[in-house]
């Protein structure tokens, strides 16, 4: 049997609803005020950004994001930090923006632009790769930092002090990464250099000098120069007729060897066409010599014969031209217009 709520129960539910509304109304009003104040700070930051006051814009976007964590405030804050030379902070905020969950107010183009700007910042900062045991506490310039093994720490370029603590042991390292450089800091102390061996110099032995009289001068007759042999040089070159003949015959031979295969291919093509046409006519052949197929067959056979004869002719002439060019090069004598002889630095031509 279904029970009907009593009047007292309905009254209690109504009272609870009124109480919940009274408690949530101030929180909603407070959230609305924070959003409105964040929007106002965001607009002021945009005006300063447009006037290239990047430090002022950075401060406004920081306040706006603190009032209401909007993705637009975060992205503009990172860009203002980058343009005001605070790339270490800009990288942290670019990373936070890229890691935000899918949001209608964040396009893929905005994420891609944030990654590109972050990579630009990496070229302007230094990074320190700390090699230490797991659980080590790391401090940078006296301030504790979050350190994950394998992830370099972003720092401004220049000198920095790294304090490492593992249990009760502490070590301090100094490092100076340049812009775009990753410097390494190791927990392990570097191995000491090997000791320099001590070499004892030998005791010098006193040298005893004996003075001897100088030897008498020796008179040496100058050698008689031998006459230099005569060197004969004979120059020669091809006469003009030999050059023209050899080159002309060579060109004709090359042209003949190029033309011969072309005519041979044409003859073979005509032969294939004629054979195909003869097969088509059958065993009866050309009973009517004036029929189109018979006339075409006769023309194909004629072209086959003509091109075959031309191919053979060019092969023969090409061979003759090539042999003639070789004979001209070998058998045609060269000319010797100049004979020279040299001796004792003098040159004679005759």
mmCIF file with all atom_site columns, C-alpha atoms in Angstrom, residues 36 99 129 134 210 216 244 325:
data_model
loop_
_atom_site.group_PDB
_atom_site.id
_atom_site.type_symbol
_atom_site.label_atom_id
_atom_site.label_alt_id
_atom_site.label_comp_id
_atom_site.label_asym_id
_atom_site.label_entity_id
_atom_site.label_seq_id
_atom_site.pdbx_PDB_ins_code
_atom_site.Cartn_x
_atom_site.Cartn_y
_atom_site.Cartn_z
_atom_site.occupancy
_atom_site.B_iso_or_equiv
_atom_site.pdbx_formal_charge
_atom_site.auth_seq_id
_atom_site.auth_comp_id
_atom_site.auth_asym_id
_atom_site.auth_atom_id
_atom_site.pdbx_PDB_model_num
ATOM 1 C CA . UNK A 1 36  ? 33.189  39.724 -12.998 1.00 0.00 ? 36  UNK A CA 1
ATOM 2 C CA . UNK A 1 99  ? 47.729  20.010 -20.097 1.00 0.00 ? 99  UNK A CA 1
ATOM 3 C CA . UNK A 1 129 ? 69.872  17.965 -15.366 1.00 0.00 ? 129 UNK A CA 1
ATOM 4 C CA . UNK A 1 134 ? 65.886  8.729  -5.782  1.00 0.00 ? 134 UNK A CA 1
ATOM 5 C CA . UNK A 1 210 ? 140.504 18.498 -24.166 1.00 0.00 ? 210 UNK A CA 1
ATOM 6 C CA . UNK A 1 216 ? 146.201 22.388 -41.030 1.00 0.00 ? 216 UNK A CA 1
ATOM 7 C CA . UNK A 1 244 ? 88.978  16.675 -91.178 1.00 0.00 ? 244 UNK A CA 1
ATOM 8 C CA . UNK A 1 325 ? 88.364  6.742  -90.000 1.00 0.00 ? 325 UNK A CA 1
#
